[in-house]
Tab-separated table of C-alpha atoms in Angstrom:
chain	number	residue	atom	x	y	z
A	268	MET	CA	30.242	119.536	101.025
A	269	ALA	CA	33.488	119.955	102.874
A	270	LYS	CA	34.768	123.463	103.230
A	271	LYS	CA	37.722	124.386	101.068
A	272	ARG	CA	40.846	125.199	102.978
A	273	PRO	CA	42.127	128.705	102.404
A	274	GLN	CA	45.183	128.648	100.176
A	275	THR	CA	48.289	130.361	101.428
A	276	LYS	CA	51.029	131.712	99.261
A	277	ALA	CA	54.437	130.158	99.658
A	278	ALA	CA	57.193	132.356	100.922
A	279	LYS	CA	59.398	133.943	98.315
A	280	PRO	CA	62.652	132.116	97.679
A	281	GLN	CA	65.501	133.376	99.815
A	282	HIS	CA	68.244	131.624	97.864
A	283	SER	CA	70.471	133.801	95.684
A	284	SER	CA	69.721	133.294	92.001
A	285	ASN	CA	73.445	133.377	91.308
A	286	GLU	CA	74.104	130.254	93.355
A	287	PRO	CA	73.085	126.674	92.413
A	288	VAL	CA	70.387	125.148	94.593
A	289	PRO	CA	71.741	122.015	96.319
A	290	VAL	CA	70.033	118.680	95.585
A	291	VAL	CA	68.134	117.287	98.581
A	292	GLY	CA	65.454	114.659	99.184
A	293	ALA	CA	62.154	115.136	97.360
A	294	ARG	CA	60.192	115.699	100.590
A	295	GLU	CA	62.753	117.908	102.292
A	296	PRO	CA	62.337	121.716	102.393
A	297	CYS	CA	63.821	123.319	99.299
A	298	PRO	CA	67.198	124.906	100.109
A	299	CYS	CA	66.116	128.058	98.265
A	300	GLY	CA	64.031	129.052	101.295
A	301	SER	CA	60.643	129.106	99.571
A	302	GLY	CA	59.038	127.007	102.296
A	303	ARG	CA	57.932	124.387	99.800
A	304	ARG	CA	59.199	120.836	99.460
A	305	TYR	CA	62.098	120.357	97.081
A	306	LYS	CA	60.043	118.250	94.655
A	307	ALA	CA	57.480	121.059	94.287
A	308	CYS	CA	60.084	123.786	93.893
A	309	HIS	CA	63.573	123.572	92.356
A	310	GLY	CA	63.290	119.776	92.247
A	311	ARG	CA	60.824	120.078	89.371
A	312	ALA	CA	63.439	121.429	86.983
A	313	ALA	CA	66.045	118.925	88.168
A	314	SER	CA	63.576	116.057	87.792
A	315	HIS	CA	62.615	117.198	84.307
A	316	ALA	CA	66.250	117.424	83.255
A	317	VAL	CA	66.895	113.900	84.504
A	318	THR	CA	63.750	112.500	82.884
A	319	GLU	CA	64.972	113.660	79.495
A	320	LEU	CA	68.033	111.429	79.956
A	321	VAL	CA	66.376	108.222	81.154
A	322	GLN	CA	64.500	107.242	78.031
A	323	ARG	CA	67.531	105.296	76.822
A	324	PRO	CA	70.076	105.413	79.676
A	325	PHE	CA	72.566	102.951	78.161
A	326	GLU	CA	72.685	104.535	74.700
A	327	GLY	CA	76.250	105.037	73.558
A	328	LEU	CA	77.650	102.232	75.700
A	329	ALA	CA	79.083	99.092	74.119
A	330	GLY	CA	76.537	96.299	74.409
A	331	GLU	CA	73.502	98.524	75.045
A	332	CYS	CA	71.054	95.667	74.449
A	333	ASP	CA	72.946	93.423	76.867
A	334	TRP	CA	72.881	96.176	79.509
A	335	VAL	CA	69.088	96.245	79.186
A	336	ALA	CA	68.800	92.452	79.296
A	337	LEU	CA	70.998	92.197	82.388
A	338	ARG	CA	69.031	94.954	84.099
A	339	GLU	CA	65.584	93.469	83.430
A	340	LEU	CA	65.718	89.834	82.311
A	341	VAL	CA	68.833	87.921	83.367
A	342	PRO	CA	69.053	86.612	86.949
A	343	ALA	CA	72.787	85.987	87.393
A	344	ALA	CA	75.513	87.452	85.202
A	345	THR	CA	78.737	89.433	85.437
A	346	VAL	CA	80.725	91.585	83.005
A	347	GLU	CA	84.194	93.032	83.421
A	348	LEU	CA	84.092	96.818	83.033
A	349	HIS	CA	86.906	98.957	81.663
A	350	LEU	CA	87.329	102.573	82.762
A	351	LYS	CA	88.398	105.337	80.367
A	352	ASP	CA	91.199	106.432	82.671
A	353	GLY	CA	92.219	102.938	83.773
A	354	LEU	CA	91.873	101.401	87.221
A	355	PRO	CA	92.881	103.402	90.304
A	356	ASP	CA	95.703	102.133	92.485
A	357	GLY	CA	94.526	99.308	94.721
A	358	VAL	CA	91.576	98.364	92.484
A	359	PRO	CA	92.487	95.213	90.528
A	360	SER	CA	89.161	94.976	88.682
A	361	VAL	CA	85.662	96.422	88.300
A	362	THR	CA	82.845	93.968	87.574
A	363	LEU	CA	79.203	94.641	86.777
A	364	ALA	CA	76.844	92.132	88.442
A	365	THR	CA	73.121	91.733	87.954
A	366	VAL	CA	72.477	91.407	91.696
A	367	LEU	CA	74.598	91.613	94.849
A	368	PRO	CA	73.947	90.188	98.346
A	369	MET	CA	71.266	92.067	100.295
A	370	ALA	CA	70.684	94.142	97.144
A	371	TRP	CA	73.787	96.224	97.852
A	372	PRO	CA	74.341	98.881	95.154
A	373	ALA	CA	78.055	97.991	95.115
A	374	LEU	CA	80.703	96.132	97.063
A	375	ARG	CA	84.421	96.734	97.561
A	376	ARG	CA	85.932	93.336	98.290
A	377	GLU	CA	88.798	92.671	100.664
A	378	ASP	CA	91.230	92.485	97.737
A	379	GLY	CA	90.150	95.939	96.566
A	380	SER	CA	88.117	94.766	93.566
A	381	VAL	CA	84.722	96.379	92.944
A	382	LEU	CA	81.366	94.741	92.178
A	383	LEU	CA	78.679	97.097	90.833
A	384	GLY	CA	75.050	95.951	91.154
A	385	LEU	CA	72.722	96.644	88.224
A	386	GLN	CA	69.269	95.468	89.380
A	387	ASN	CA	68.697	98.002	92.156
A	388	ASP	CA	66.227	100.782	92.855
A	389	THR	CA	67.921	104.072	92.010
A	390	PRO	CA	67.432	107.472	93.675
A	391	SER	CA	66.917	109.504	90.491
A	392	GLY	CA	65.400	108.973	87.066
A	393	ASP	CA	68.708	108.572	85.259
A	394	LEU	CA	69.940	105.036	85.744
A	395	SER	CA	73.250	105.747	84.031
A	396	ARG	CA	74.028	108.677	86.339
A	397	ASP	CA	73.015	106.705	89.438
A	398	LEU	CA	75.265	103.792	88.520
A	399	ALA	CA	78.162	106.113	87.732
A	400	ASP	CA	77.800	107.779	91.137
A	401	THR	CA	77.745	104.403	92.891
A	402	LEU	CA	80.789	103.259	90.919
A	403	GLN	CA	82.793	106.345	91.823
A	404	ARG	CA	81.990	105.945	95.515
A	405	ALA	CA	82.846	102.232	95.374
A	406	LEU	CA	86.300	102.996	93.954
A	407	SER	CA	87.138	105.040	97.061
A	408	THR	CA	85.378	102.854	99.662
A	409	GLU	CA	87.562	101.005	102.122
A	410	PRO	CA	88.062	97.346	101.058
A	411	GLY	CA	85.728	94.864	102.699
A	412	ASN	CA	82.666	97.160	102.716
A	413	PRO	CA	79.402	97.486	100.777
A	414	VAL	CA	78.360	100.805	99.234
A	415	ALA	CA	75.004	102.245	100.266
A	416	ALA	CA	72.565	104.155	98.060
A	417	ASP	CA	72.924	107.932	98.176
A	418	LYS	CA	71.566	111.112	96.645
A	419	VAL	CA	72.934	111.835	93.198
A	420	SER	CA	73.837	115.231	91.822
A	421	ALA	CA	71.800	116.138	88.745
A	422	ASP	CA	74.981	117.194	86.938
A	423	GLY	CA	77.193	114.292	88.007
A	424	PRO	CA	78.959	112.014	85.499
A	425	ARG	CA	77.194	109.172	83.706
A	426	LEU	CA	78.482	105.727	82.780
A	427	GLN	CA	79.194	107.077	79.307
A	428	ASP	CA	81.681	109.488	80.921
A	429	LEU	CA	83.471	106.815	82.942
A	430	LEU	CA	83.586	103.659	80.798
A	431	ASP	CA	85.837	102.941	77.824
A	432	PRO	CA	83.524	103.038	74.760
A	433	ASP	CA	85.862	100.799	72.757
A	434	ALA	CA	86.049	97.978	75.310
A	435	ALA	CA	84.058	94.819	74.618
A	436	PHE	CA	80.979	94.147	76.736
A	437	VAL	CA	80.564	90.370	76.939
A	438	PRO	CA	78.293	89.079	79.735
A	439	ASP	CA	79.166	85.872	81.544
A	440	VAL	CA	75.844	84.265	82.492
A	441	HIS	CA	75.946	82.076	85.608
A	442	THR	CA	73.713	79.268	86.823
A	443	GLY	CA	73.682	80.817	90.313
A	444	PHE	CA	75.147	83.550	92.471
A	445	GLU	CA	78.250	81.787	93.768
A	446	PHE	CA	80.330	84.633	92.299
A	447	TRP	CA	79.188	86.630	95.341
A	448	VAL	CA	81.395	84.654	97.704
A	449	PRO	CA	84.835	83.626	96.416
A	450	ASP	CA	85.492	82.243	99.893
A	451	SER	CA	82.183	80.595	100.780
A	452	ASP	CA	83.600	78.959	103.916
A	453	ASN	CA	84.073	82.361	105.535
A	454	ALA	CA	80.858	83.998	104.319
A	455	SER	CA	78.554	85.461	106.956
A	456	ALA	CA	75.293	83.715	107.784
A	457	GLU	CA	73.411	86.689	106.317
A	458	VAL	CA	75.222	86.459	102.985
A	459	THR	CA	74.858	82.680	102.884
A	460	ALA	CA	71.098	82.923	103.472
A	461	SER	CA	70.792	85.612	100.796
A	462	LEU	CA	72.733	83.394	98.370
A	463	GLU	CA	70.442	80.434	98.993
A	464	ARG	CA	67.322	82.546	98.421
A	465	ALA	CA	68.705	84.030	95.207
A	466	ASN	CA	69.736	80.653	93.795
A	467	ALA	CA	66.314	79.201	94.534
A	468	ALA	CA	64.598	81.982	92.570
A	469	ALA	CA	66.961	82.091	89.574
A	470	ILE	CA	65.572	80.985	86.197
A	471	PRO	CA	68.092	79.025	84.069
A	472	THR	CA	69.285	81.456	81.394
A	473	VAL	CA	71.798	81.230	78.529
A	474	ARG	CA	73.077	83.988	76.238
A	475	LEU	CA	73.148	83.067	72.556
A	476	THR	CA	76.524	83.470	70.867
A	477	GLY	CA	75.476	83.825	67.217
A	478	VAL	CA	73.375	87.001	67.602
A	479	ASP	CA	73.594	89.961	69.962
A	480	GLY	CA	71.269	90.566	72.890
A	481	ALA	CA	69.395	87.221	72.770
A	482	TYR	CA	68.782	85.135	75.915
A	483	TRP	CA	67.216	81.692	76.176
A	484	CYS	CA	65.496	80.866	79.460
A	485	GLU	CA	63.807	77.811	80.928
A	486	THR	CA	60.540	77.911	82.868
A	487	PRO	CA	58.426	75.039	84.200
A	488	GLU	CA	55.789	75.361	81.454
A	489	LYS	CA	57.893	76.199	78.380
A	490	ASN	CA	61.139	77.803	77.309
A	491	HIS	CA	61.486	81.307	75.895
A	492	LEU	CA	63.828	83.388	73.802
A	493	ARG	CA	64.032	87.062	74.809
A	494	TRP	CA	65.929	89.112	72.258
A	495	ALA	CA	66.800	92.766	72.981
A	496	MET	CA	67.114	94.670	69.708
A	497	PRO	CA	68.551	98.168	69.128
A	498	HIS	CA	66.256	99.234	66.274
A	499	PRO	CA	63.786	102.133	66.697
A	500	GLU	CA	60.502	100.887	68.132
A	501	GLU	CA	58.165	101.810	65.276
A	502	GLN	CA	60.533	100.462	62.628
A	503	LEU	CA	61.023	97.203	64.512
A	504	LEU	CA	57.303	96.662	65.141
A	505	ASP	CA	56.569	97.230	61.442
A	506	ALA	CA	59.278	94.733	60.491
A	507	LEU	CA	58.024	92.121	62.944
A	508	ALA	CA	54.486	92.614	61.651
A	509	ARG	CA	55.630	92.030	58.062
A	510	LEU	CA	57.288	88.771	59.078
A	511	GLN	CA	54.351	87.722	61.253
A	512	ALA	CA	51.859	88.258	58.428
A	513	ALA	CA	54.080	86.315	56.034
A	514	GLY	CA	54.446	83.391	58.455
A	515	ASP	CA	58.183	84.044	58.839
A	516	ALA	CA	58.313	85.219	62.465
A	517	SER	CA	58.792	81.849	64.178
A	518	LEU	CA	62.040	80.150	65.144
A	519	GLY	CA	60.966	76.738	63.900
A	520	GLU	CA	58.347	74.113	64.622
A	521	ASP	CA	56.169	74.748	67.700
A	522	THR	CA	57.744	78.173	68.295
A	523	ARG	CA	55.802	81.434	68.240
A	524	LEU	CA	56.491	85.155	68.482
A	525	VAL	CA	54.126	86.069	71.310
A	526	GLY	CA	54.864	89.734	72.017
A	527	SER	CA	57.583	91.943	73.395
A	528	PHE	CA	58.900	93.864	76.366
A	529	ARG	CA	59.766	97.554	76.257
A	530	ALA	CA	62.656	98.498	78.555
A	531	HIS	CA	64.981	101.526	78.685
A	532	GLY	CA	64.226	102.550	75.113
A	533	ILE	CA	64.801	99.042	73.743
A	534	ILE	CA	62.243	96.549	72.395
A	535	VAL	CA	62.670	92.902	73.426
A	536	PRO	CA	60.659	90.480	71.237
A	537	VAL	CA	59.725	87.234	73.018
A	538	TRP	CA	59.216	83.780	71.519
A	539	ASP	CA	57.592	80.761	73.142
A	540	LEU	CA	59.685	77.628	72.606
A	541	PRO	CA	59.029	73.928	73.209
A	542	SER	CA	60.269	72.785	76.615
A	543	ALA	CA	62.704	70.435	74.867
A	544	MET	CA	64.328	73.202	72.782
A	545	THR	CA	67.742	74.090	74.216
A	546	ALA	CA	69.726	77.299	73.883
A	547	GLU	CA	72.103	75.591	71.471
A	548	GLN	CA	69.190	74.570	69.285
A	549	CYS	CA	68.114	78.242	69.108
A	550	GLU	CA	71.366	79.417	67.569
A	551	LYS	CA	70.712	78.486	63.927
A	552	PRO	CA	67.039	79.585	63.754
A	553	ALA	CA	67.929	82.858	65.504
A	554	ALA	CA	70.641	83.583	62.928
A	555	GLU	CA	68.202	82.759	60.116
A	556	PHE	CA	65.594	85.049	61.650
A	557	ALA	CA	68.142	87.894	61.779
A	558	GLU	CA	68.673	87.438	58.032
A	559	ARG	CA	64.904	87.670	57.405
A	560	LEU	CA	64.554	90.668	59.700
A	561	ALA	CA	67.137	92.814	57.884
A	562	PRO	CA	65.120	93.381	54.652
A	563	ALA	CA	61.913	93.788	56.657
A	564	LEU	CA	63.576	96.582	58.626
A	565	ALA	CA	64.790	98.219	55.402
A	566	SER	CA	61.347	98.217	53.767
A	567	ASP	CA	59.433	101.509	53.744
A	568	ALA	CA	56.362	100.156	51.942
A	569	PRO	CA	53.021	100.831	53.671
A	570	LEU	CA	51.755	97.932	55.756
A	571	THR	CA	49.020	95.818	54.205
A	572	ALA	CA	45.757	95.215	56.030
A	573	GLU	CA	47.017	91.826	57.237
A	574	GLU	CA	50.311	93.342	58.375
A	575	ARG	CA	48.449	96.092	60.262
A	576	ARG	CA	46.409	93.427	62.075
A	577	ALA	CA	49.612	91.575	62.944
A	578	ARG	CA	51.155	94.796	64.231
A	579	GLY	CA	48.107	95.517	66.359
A	580	GLY	CA	48.368	92.070	67.902
A	581	LEU	CA	52.044	92.602	68.721
A	582	THR	CA	51.360	96.030	70.216
A	583	ASN	CA	48.577	94.642	72.401
A	584	ARG	CA	50.954	92.019	73.754
A	585	GLN	CA	53.692	94.485	74.653
A	586	VAL	CA	54.675	94.919	78.315
A	587	THR	CA	56.679	97.911	79.562
A	588	LEU	CA	59.264	96.985	82.177
A	589	SER	CA	60.704	100.436	82.786
């Protein structure tokens, strides 16, 4: 057997307890002077505090379910954002985008407008705080420049602190990423190549208008409806199981509720659809399903044996995206 290495005690922290410990990279030495890495020292408490916030990072924002869908499911979409304190001088607009060229976190265009990317890796566990930090830096970036990722203070503002809670959140779903380049003739070769790659990978997607948070998408084998719902997970799974057991969970002939995604505290049921079924043809059955779902959600009766089996099947076909 290999010999155990003698364990040495870490040096005592040298940082004054009356002063806040600065946030640094996880692998960097902790600024407190303990000799340990930040993640094994003061970073533990900061990480724990952030983790408590990430379970549902978009809660409290208008259109929470659409935020989740745009983050995880929709290839190309934009939404105009409204700030609580209005737009700063020289910033004509702020727009949320699913993806930006070269996966930039944000971009300040030549005209001063800001694009904020949603589908990016973030430096901390709180997506809302990370996006708010990027947005604030984008507002003060010189026009014509992208915004790079950066470390985020654990006590910095969140999107809920910056955005107007009363403003509508209505995504505009695009067939491609041409919104990246308003002047395509003058786009760089790098941006043009990134645009071509993104367009080639994009799955055709349409947002339903009759219900909230529902997105139709087309794949080579079959079409799907992915519907982000705000209800508590256990309550929603029970309701779906009741409908499934009663034969009321489909969206019409040759459609089937096949499972769900779990993302950012939201459950996203998924239906398989015939390849010929369009987004427009989903509108009426989706509205009818919402009417059937409401009493199932309100029921507090114990599940029957058949409903429990249906619930187990739905749980087994659940995929966590975040």
